PDB file of C-alpha atoms in Angstrom:
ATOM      1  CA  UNK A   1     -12.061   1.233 -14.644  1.00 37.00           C
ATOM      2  CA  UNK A   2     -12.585   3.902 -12.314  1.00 50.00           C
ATOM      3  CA  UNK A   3     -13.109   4.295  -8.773  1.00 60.00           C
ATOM      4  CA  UNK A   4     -16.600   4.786  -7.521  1.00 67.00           C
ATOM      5  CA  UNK A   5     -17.376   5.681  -4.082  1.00 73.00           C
ATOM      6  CA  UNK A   6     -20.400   3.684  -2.635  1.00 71.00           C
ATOM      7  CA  UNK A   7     -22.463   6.651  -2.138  1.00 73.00           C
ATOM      8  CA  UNK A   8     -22.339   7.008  -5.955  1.00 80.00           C
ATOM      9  CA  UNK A   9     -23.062   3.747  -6.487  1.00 77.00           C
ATOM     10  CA  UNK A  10     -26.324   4.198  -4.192  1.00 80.00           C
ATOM     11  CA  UNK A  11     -27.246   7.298  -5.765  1.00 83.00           C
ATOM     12  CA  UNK A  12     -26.734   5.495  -9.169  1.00 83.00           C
ATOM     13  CA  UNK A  13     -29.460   2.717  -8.657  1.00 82.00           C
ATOM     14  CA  UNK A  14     -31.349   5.697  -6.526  1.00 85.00           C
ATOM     15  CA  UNK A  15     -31.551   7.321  -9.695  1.00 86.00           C
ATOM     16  CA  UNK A  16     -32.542   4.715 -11.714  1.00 83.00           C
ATOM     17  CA  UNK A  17     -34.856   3.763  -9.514  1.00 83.00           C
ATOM     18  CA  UNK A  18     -36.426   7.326  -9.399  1.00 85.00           C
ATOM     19  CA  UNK A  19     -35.852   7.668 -13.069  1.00 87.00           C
ATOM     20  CA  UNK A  20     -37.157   4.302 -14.689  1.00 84.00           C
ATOM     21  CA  UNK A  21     -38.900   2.931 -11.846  1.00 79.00           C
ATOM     22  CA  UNK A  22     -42.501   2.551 -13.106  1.00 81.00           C
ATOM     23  CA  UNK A  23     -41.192   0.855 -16.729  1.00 86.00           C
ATOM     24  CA  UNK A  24     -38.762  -1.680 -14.739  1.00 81.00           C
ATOM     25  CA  UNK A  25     -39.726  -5.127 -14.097  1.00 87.00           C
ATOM     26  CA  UNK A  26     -40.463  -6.396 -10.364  1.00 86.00           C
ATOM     27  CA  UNK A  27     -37.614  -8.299 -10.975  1.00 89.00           C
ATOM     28  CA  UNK A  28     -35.456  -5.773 -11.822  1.00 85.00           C
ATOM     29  CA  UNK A  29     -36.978  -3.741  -9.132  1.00 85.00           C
ATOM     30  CA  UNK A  30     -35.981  -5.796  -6.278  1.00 88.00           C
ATOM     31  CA  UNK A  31     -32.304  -6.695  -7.873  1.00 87.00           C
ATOM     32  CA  UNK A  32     -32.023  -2.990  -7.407  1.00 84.00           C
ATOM     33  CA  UNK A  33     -32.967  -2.622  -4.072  1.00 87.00           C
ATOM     34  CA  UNK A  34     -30.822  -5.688  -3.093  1.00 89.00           C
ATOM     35  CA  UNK A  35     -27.831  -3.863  -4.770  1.00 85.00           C
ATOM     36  CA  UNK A  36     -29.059  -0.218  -2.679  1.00 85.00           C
ATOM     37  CA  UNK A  37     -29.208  -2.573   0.286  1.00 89.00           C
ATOM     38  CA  UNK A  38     -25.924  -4.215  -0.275  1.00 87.00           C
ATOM     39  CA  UNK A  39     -23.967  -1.226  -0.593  1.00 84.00           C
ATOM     40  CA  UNK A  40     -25.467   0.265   2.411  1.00 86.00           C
ATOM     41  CA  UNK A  41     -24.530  -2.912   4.192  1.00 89.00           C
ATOM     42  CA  UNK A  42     -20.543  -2.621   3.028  1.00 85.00           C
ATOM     43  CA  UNK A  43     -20.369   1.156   2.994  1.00 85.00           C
ATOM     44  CA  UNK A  44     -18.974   1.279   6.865  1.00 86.00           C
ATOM     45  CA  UNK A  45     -15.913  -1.757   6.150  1.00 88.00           C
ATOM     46  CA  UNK A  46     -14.962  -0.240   2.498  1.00 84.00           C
ATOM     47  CA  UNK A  47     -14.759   2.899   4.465  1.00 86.00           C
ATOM     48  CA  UNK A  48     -12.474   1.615   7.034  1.00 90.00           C
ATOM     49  CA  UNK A  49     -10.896  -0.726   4.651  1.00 89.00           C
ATOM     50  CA  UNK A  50     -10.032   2.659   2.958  1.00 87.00           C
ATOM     51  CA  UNK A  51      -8.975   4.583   5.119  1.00 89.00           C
ATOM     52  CA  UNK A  52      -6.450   1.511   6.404  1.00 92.00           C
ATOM     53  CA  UNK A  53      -5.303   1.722   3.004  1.00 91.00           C
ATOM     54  CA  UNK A  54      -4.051   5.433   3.153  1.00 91.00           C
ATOM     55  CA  UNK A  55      -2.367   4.914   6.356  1.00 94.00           C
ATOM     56  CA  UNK A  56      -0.618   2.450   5.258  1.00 94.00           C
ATOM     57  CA  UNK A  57      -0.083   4.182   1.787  1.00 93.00           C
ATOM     58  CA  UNK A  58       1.527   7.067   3.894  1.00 94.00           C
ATOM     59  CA  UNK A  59       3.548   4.591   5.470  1.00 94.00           C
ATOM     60  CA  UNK A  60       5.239   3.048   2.315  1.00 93.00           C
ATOM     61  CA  UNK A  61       6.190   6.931   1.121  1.00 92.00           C
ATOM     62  CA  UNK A  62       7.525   7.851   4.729  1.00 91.00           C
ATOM     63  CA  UNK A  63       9.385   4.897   4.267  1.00 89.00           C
ATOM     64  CA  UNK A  64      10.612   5.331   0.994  1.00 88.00           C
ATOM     65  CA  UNK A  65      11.830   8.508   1.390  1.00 85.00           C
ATOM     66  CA  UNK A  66      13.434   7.296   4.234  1.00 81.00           C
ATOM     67  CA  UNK A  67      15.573   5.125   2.322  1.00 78.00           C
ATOM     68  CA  UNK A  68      16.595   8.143   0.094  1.00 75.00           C
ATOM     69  CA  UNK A  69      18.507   9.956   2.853  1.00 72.00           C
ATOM     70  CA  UNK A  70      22.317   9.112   3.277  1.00 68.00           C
ATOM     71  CA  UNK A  71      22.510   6.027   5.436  1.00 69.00           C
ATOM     72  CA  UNK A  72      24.588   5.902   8.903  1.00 77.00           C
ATOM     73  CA  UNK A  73      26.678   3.139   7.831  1.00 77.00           C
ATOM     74  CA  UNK A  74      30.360   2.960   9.291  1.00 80.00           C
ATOM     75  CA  UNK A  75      33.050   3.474   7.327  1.00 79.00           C
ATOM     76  CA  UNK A  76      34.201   0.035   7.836  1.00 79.00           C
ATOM     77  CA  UNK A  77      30.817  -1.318   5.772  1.00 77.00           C
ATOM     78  CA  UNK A  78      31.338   1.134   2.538  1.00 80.00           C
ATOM     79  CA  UNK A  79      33.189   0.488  -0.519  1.00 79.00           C
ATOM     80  CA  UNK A  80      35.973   3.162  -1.369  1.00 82.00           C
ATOM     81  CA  UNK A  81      33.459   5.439  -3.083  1.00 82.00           C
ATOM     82  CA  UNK A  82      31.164   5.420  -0.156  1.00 77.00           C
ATOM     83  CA  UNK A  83      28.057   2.974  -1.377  1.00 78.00           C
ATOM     84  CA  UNK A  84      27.331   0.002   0.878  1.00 76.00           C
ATOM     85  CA  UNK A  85      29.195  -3.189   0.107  1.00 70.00           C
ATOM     86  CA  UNK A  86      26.254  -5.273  -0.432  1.00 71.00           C
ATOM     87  CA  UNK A  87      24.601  -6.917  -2.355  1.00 66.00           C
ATOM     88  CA  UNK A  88      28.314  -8.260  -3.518  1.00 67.00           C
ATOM     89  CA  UNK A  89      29.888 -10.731  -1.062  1.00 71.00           C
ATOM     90  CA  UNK A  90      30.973  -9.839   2.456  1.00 67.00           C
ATOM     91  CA  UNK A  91      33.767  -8.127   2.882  1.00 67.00           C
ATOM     92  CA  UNK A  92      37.069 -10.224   4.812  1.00 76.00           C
ATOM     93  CA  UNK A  93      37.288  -8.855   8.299  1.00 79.00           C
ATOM     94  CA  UNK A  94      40.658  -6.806   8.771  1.00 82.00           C
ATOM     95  CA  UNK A  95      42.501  -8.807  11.264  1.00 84.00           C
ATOM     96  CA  UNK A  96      45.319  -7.419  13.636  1.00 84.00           C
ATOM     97  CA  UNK A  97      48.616  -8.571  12.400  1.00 83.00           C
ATOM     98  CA  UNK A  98      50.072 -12.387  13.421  1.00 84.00           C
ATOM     99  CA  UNK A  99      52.317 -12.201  16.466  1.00 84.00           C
ATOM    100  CA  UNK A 100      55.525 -13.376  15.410  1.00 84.00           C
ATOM    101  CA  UNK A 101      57.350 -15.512  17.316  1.00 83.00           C
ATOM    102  CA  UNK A 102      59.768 -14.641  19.497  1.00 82.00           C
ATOM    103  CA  UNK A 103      63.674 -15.818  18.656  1.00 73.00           C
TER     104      UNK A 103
END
């Protein structure tokens, strides 16, 4: 399916209308004008709806190629050949040597 803007869609049955409009039906007739007056009626939200929609589009890339550059981590958090530790288990905390009693 492709992706019609409204303004198509009301030039569509505007067309029709203009076209076939003395060999349609009353019936058909007013199911088209319902449709023209329908669309007119949702063109303002799909507009915002859309435009919503590329914001937030432009915020998932951003964000993706955010999470392509080389990370900050500290050393401490990286596996010998530099990638993050996760998702495998925690590493053990280094912990400064046991005081050994004194003799």
């Amino acid at each position: 399916l492709r992706r019609r803007k409204v303004g198509d869609a009301i030039g569509i049955v505007e067309g029709l209308v203009r076209e076939h409009g003395d060999t349609l039906s009353p019936d058909m007739l007013r199911l088209l004008e319902r449709l023209r007056d329908r669309s007119e009626m949702l063109k303002a939200p799909l507009k915002q709806l859309s435009s919503v929609a590329g914001r937030q589009a432009a915020e998932l890339r951003a964000a993706y190629e955010r999470s392509l550059r080389p990370s900050r981590l500290p050393q401490d958090l990286r596996r010998p050949d530099g990638e993050p530790w996760w998702p495998d288990p925690v590493p053990a905390p280094a912990l400064p040597p046991r005081p050994r009693p004194v003799q």
